[in-house]
Structure formats: C-alpha cells, structure tokens
One Martini backbone bead per residue (centre of mass of N, CA, C, O) as a GRO file, in nm:
protein
  152
    1MET     BB    1  10.315  11.130   9.310
    2SER     BB    2  10.071  10.985   9.153
    3ASN     BB    3  10.266  10.899   8.910
    4LEU     BB    4  10.349  10.616   9.057
    5VAL     BB    5  10.109  10.477   8.981
    6GLY     BB    6  10.202  10.175   8.814
    7GLN     BB    7  10.492  10.195   8.910
    8PRO     BB    8  10.794  10.152   8.993
    9ALA     BB    9  10.947  10.158   9.277
   10PRO     BB   10  11.170  10.322   9.433
   11GLU     BB   11  11.470  10.248   9.527
   12PHE     BB   12  11.618  10.135   9.849
   13THR     BB   13  11.867  10.206  10.117
   14LEU     BB   14  11.835  10.194  10.479
   15PRO     BB   15  11.856  10.269  10.792
   16SER     BB   16  11.754  10.100  11.094
   17SER     BB   17  11.606  10.078  11.410
   18MET     BB   18  11.665   9.743  11.394
   19GLY     BB   19  11.900   9.732  11.224
   20GLY     BB   20  12.070   9.792  10.977
   21GLU     BB   21  11.933   9.736  10.656
   22VAL     BB   22  11.684   9.851  10.420
   23SER     BB   23  11.527   9.708  10.134
   24LEU     BB   24  11.296   9.688   9.898
   25ALA     BB   25  11.406   9.421   9.766
   26ASP     BB   26  11.353   9.232  10.020
   27PHE     BB   27  11.024   9.203   9.934
   28ARG     BB   28  11.038   9.073   9.676
   29GLY     BB   29  10.799   8.815   9.644
   30LYS     BB   30  10.684   8.835   9.963
   31GLN     BB   31  10.588   9.148  10.012
   32HIS     BB   32  10.420   9.396  10.092
   33VAL     BB   33  10.434   9.768  10.106
   34VAL     BB   34  10.423  10.017  10.359
   35LEU     BB   35  10.501  10.353  10.298
   36VAL     BB   36  10.585  10.593  10.559
   37PHE     BB   37  10.568  10.924  10.547
   38TYR     BB   38  10.715  11.151  10.792
   39PRO     BB   39  10.829  11.424  10.945
   40LEU     BB   40  10.851  11.362  11.283
   41ASP     BB   41  10.970  11.280  11.558
   42PHE     BB   42  10.775  11.362  11.843
   43SER     BB   43  10.527  11.441  11.710
   44SER     BB   44  10.194  11.455  11.748
   45VAL     BB   45  10.089  11.309  11.486
   46CYS     BB   46  10.306  11.087  11.461
   47SER     BB   47  10.225  10.979  11.759
   48MET     BB   48   9.969  10.841  11.618
   49GLN     BB   49  10.029  10.696  11.350
   50LEU     BB   50  10.263  10.489  11.407
   51PRO     BB   51  10.131  10.338  11.647
   52GLU     BB   52   9.887  10.244  11.489
   53TYR     BB   53  10.032  10.078  11.274
   54SER     BB   54  10.188   9.902  11.475
   55GLY     BB   55   9.929   9.788  11.626
   56MET     BB   56   9.856   9.647  11.322
   57ARG     BB   57  10.079   9.447  11.232
   58GLU     BB   58   9.931   9.170  11.224
   59ALA     BB   59   9.727   9.247  11.003
   60PHE     BB   60   9.940   9.300  10.790
   61GLU     BB   61  10.082   9.020  10.801
   62GLU     BB   62   9.825   8.856  10.710
   63LEU     BB   63   9.876   9.033  10.421
   64ASP     BB   64  10.175   9.039  10.341
   65THR     BB   65  10.274   9.309  10.520
   66ALA     BB   66  10.493   9.577  10.534
   67VAL     BB   67  10.592   9.835  10.765
   68LEU     BB   68  10.739  10.161  10.682
   69GLY     BB   69  10.920  10.409  10.818
   70ILE     BB   70  10.997  10.759  10.702
   71ASN     BB   71  11.275  10.988  10.762
   72ARG     BB   72  11.523  11.235  10.869
   73ASP     BB   73  11.588  11.086  11.105
   74SER     BB   74  11.769  10.915  11.310
   75VAL     BB   75  11.822  10.612  11.444
   76TYR     BB   76  11.839  10.720  11.735
   77THR     BB   77  11.566  10.862  11.734
   78HIS     BB   78  11.396  10.621  11.653
   79LYS     BB   79  11.463  10.446  11.900
   80ALA     BB   80  11.350  10.637  12.117
   81TRP     BB   81  11.063  10.660  12.004
   82SER     BB   82  10.993  10.360  11.999
   83ALA     BB   83  11.026  10.316  12.304
   84GLU     BB   84  10.818  10.534  12.403
   85TYR     BB   85  10.571  10.423  12.182
   86GLY     BB   86  10.583  10.116  12.087
   87ILE     BB   87  10.739  10.076  11.818
   88GLU     BB   88  10.734   9.774  11.577
   89ILE     BB   89  10.863   9.923  11.335
   90PRO     BB   90  11.048  10.022  11.091
   91LEU     BB   91  11.278  10.297  11.096
   92LEU     BB   92  11.390  10.520  10.848
   93ALA     BB   93  11.692  10.691  10.743
   94ASP     BB   94  11.651  11.006  10.546
   95MET     BB   95  11.883  11.247  10.576
   96THR     BB   96  11.899  11.339  10.246
   97PHE     BB   97  11.616  11.286  10.086
   98GLU     BB   98  11.636  11.080   9.852
   99VAL     BB   99  11.364  10.926   9.886
  100ALA     BB  100  11.164  11.158   9.904
  101ARG     BB  101  11.229  11.262   9.622
  102ALA     BB  102  11.161  11.000   9.460
  103TYR     BB  103  10.847  11.028   9.582
  104GLY     BB  104  10.760  11.344   9.606
  105VAL     BB  105  10.781  11.445   9.951
  106HIS     BB  106  10.965  11.685   9.960
  107LEU     BB  107  11.018  11.976  10.169
  108GLU     BB  108  11.237  12.209  10.107
  109ASP     BB  109  11.140  12.458  10.297
  110LYS     BB  110  11.122  12.249  10.572
  111GLY     BB  111  11.311  11.989  10.604
  112MET     BB  112  11.087  11.773  10.498
  113SER     BB  113  10.834  11.558  10.489
  114THR     BB  114  10.550  11.456  10.409
  115ARG     BB  115  10.244  11.302  10.445
  116ALA     BB  116  10.279  10.962  10.324
  117VAL     BB  117  10.143  10.683  10.124
  118PHE     BB  118  10.262  10.357  10.010
  119LEU     BB  119  10.160  10.093   9.795
  120ILE     BB  120  10.345   9.791   9.754
  121ASP     BB  121  10.389   9.530   9.579
  122LYS     BB  122  10.552   9.225   9.531
  123GLN     BB  123  10.665   9.355   9.245
  124GLY     BB  124  10.720   9.680   9.298
  125VAL     BB  125  10.438   9.827   9.271
  126VAL     BB  126  10.250  10.102   9.269
  127ARG     BB  127   9.898  10.103   9.393
  128PHE     BB  128   9.918  10.338   9.619
  129ALA     BB  129   9.851  10.694   9.693
  130TYR     BB  130   9.899  10.923   9.982
  131GLN     BB  131   9.836  11.272  10.058
  132GLU     BB  132   9.840  11.505  10.265
  133SER     BB  133   9.752  11.842  10.271
  134ALA     BB  134   9.908  11.829  10.555
  135PRO     BB  135  10.147  11.739  10.784
  136GLY     BB  136   9.923  11.780  11.035
  137GLN     BB  137   9.778  11.537  10.903
  138PHE     BB  138   9.547  11.242  10.986
  139THR     BB  139   9.336  11.023  10.770
  140LEU     BB  140   9.498  10.750  10.720
  141HIS     BB  141   9.406  10.457  10.833
  142ALA     BB  142   9.468  10.131  10.889
  143GLU     BB  143   9.198  10.017  10.788
  144GLN     BB  144   9.218  10.145  10.505
  145LEU     BB  145   9.476  10.000  10.420
  146LEU     BB  146   9.373   9.712  10.448
  147GLU     BB  147   9.166   9.742  10.221
  148LYS     BB  148   9.368   9.800   9.993
  149ILE     BB  149   9.519   9.530  10.017
  150LYS     BB  150   9.270   9.344   9.953
  151GLU     BB  151   9.259   9.456   9.646
  152LEU     BB  152   9.523   9.304   9.527
   0.00000   0.00000   0.00000
C-alpha cells in the first residue's frame, strides 16, 4: 500500500451513491481527493468514520479537496446508509474489488477492503497513505487529514 506514495494514483470509474459515475480523472487539475476505503456500510466503526468526514465536508472543500468513500457495497446500500446517517459525500460501489486491489487494500479472505485513506493531489499523485492496523479501528480523524492537505 505505502508503495503508492509518490506514484500516480490508480485510475478508476465507479457508480456513485449520488447518481452516475465518478472517475478519479474528474478531479485532475481541479481538486485534491481523499479516497476513503472502509469495510462495510452500517457497521459500527464505519458509521463513525464516514459521518465524521462528511460533517467536515466544508473544511475539505475550502482546501480544494473532495472526499470519496469506497467499498464493496452496492449503490442502493450506500444510498440507504447515507440517508440514515446524513452522509453527504459520494460513496462509490467497488463490488468487484477492482479498485481495492489496485490500491492494495482488499482483504481476500474477508471479502472486504481494510480501512485505509489515500490523499491524492490535483495532479493525480498519491501524497499520503494510511492503513489502520485492523479494519475495526478508526484512528485517522478528519482534523488530521486536513493538516496533511495543508502540507501539500
């Protein structure tokens, strides 16, 4: 995973909870991207992490940064979870794990991705990568991410 830092971020196009598809290329030259891999919608830890990041959406936007959540759940599950928890960031459906594998965060034996965050700059280069030691942990909070973005 950490071998991606300093490298071009793997490209992807995935269906979004907000309708249509989202491609990493959509942000090139316009915004930094915080790509948040998380195990499952409706799980206890994910239900803290994604609402926290979503709640800080304006602070991220002030730093020209889009936050995208991504996991194996369907767009329909993402929409239901977003509605229930007030999540206002796009949640992307990586149902085949193609993107999780490209970023090195797919847990083959568990059928999900681990909890990991990638900061991708406006040029499409991975500038920071963080992976929790276990999928059930959440230690990288929004404020810490905002500080990393300010360093770009």
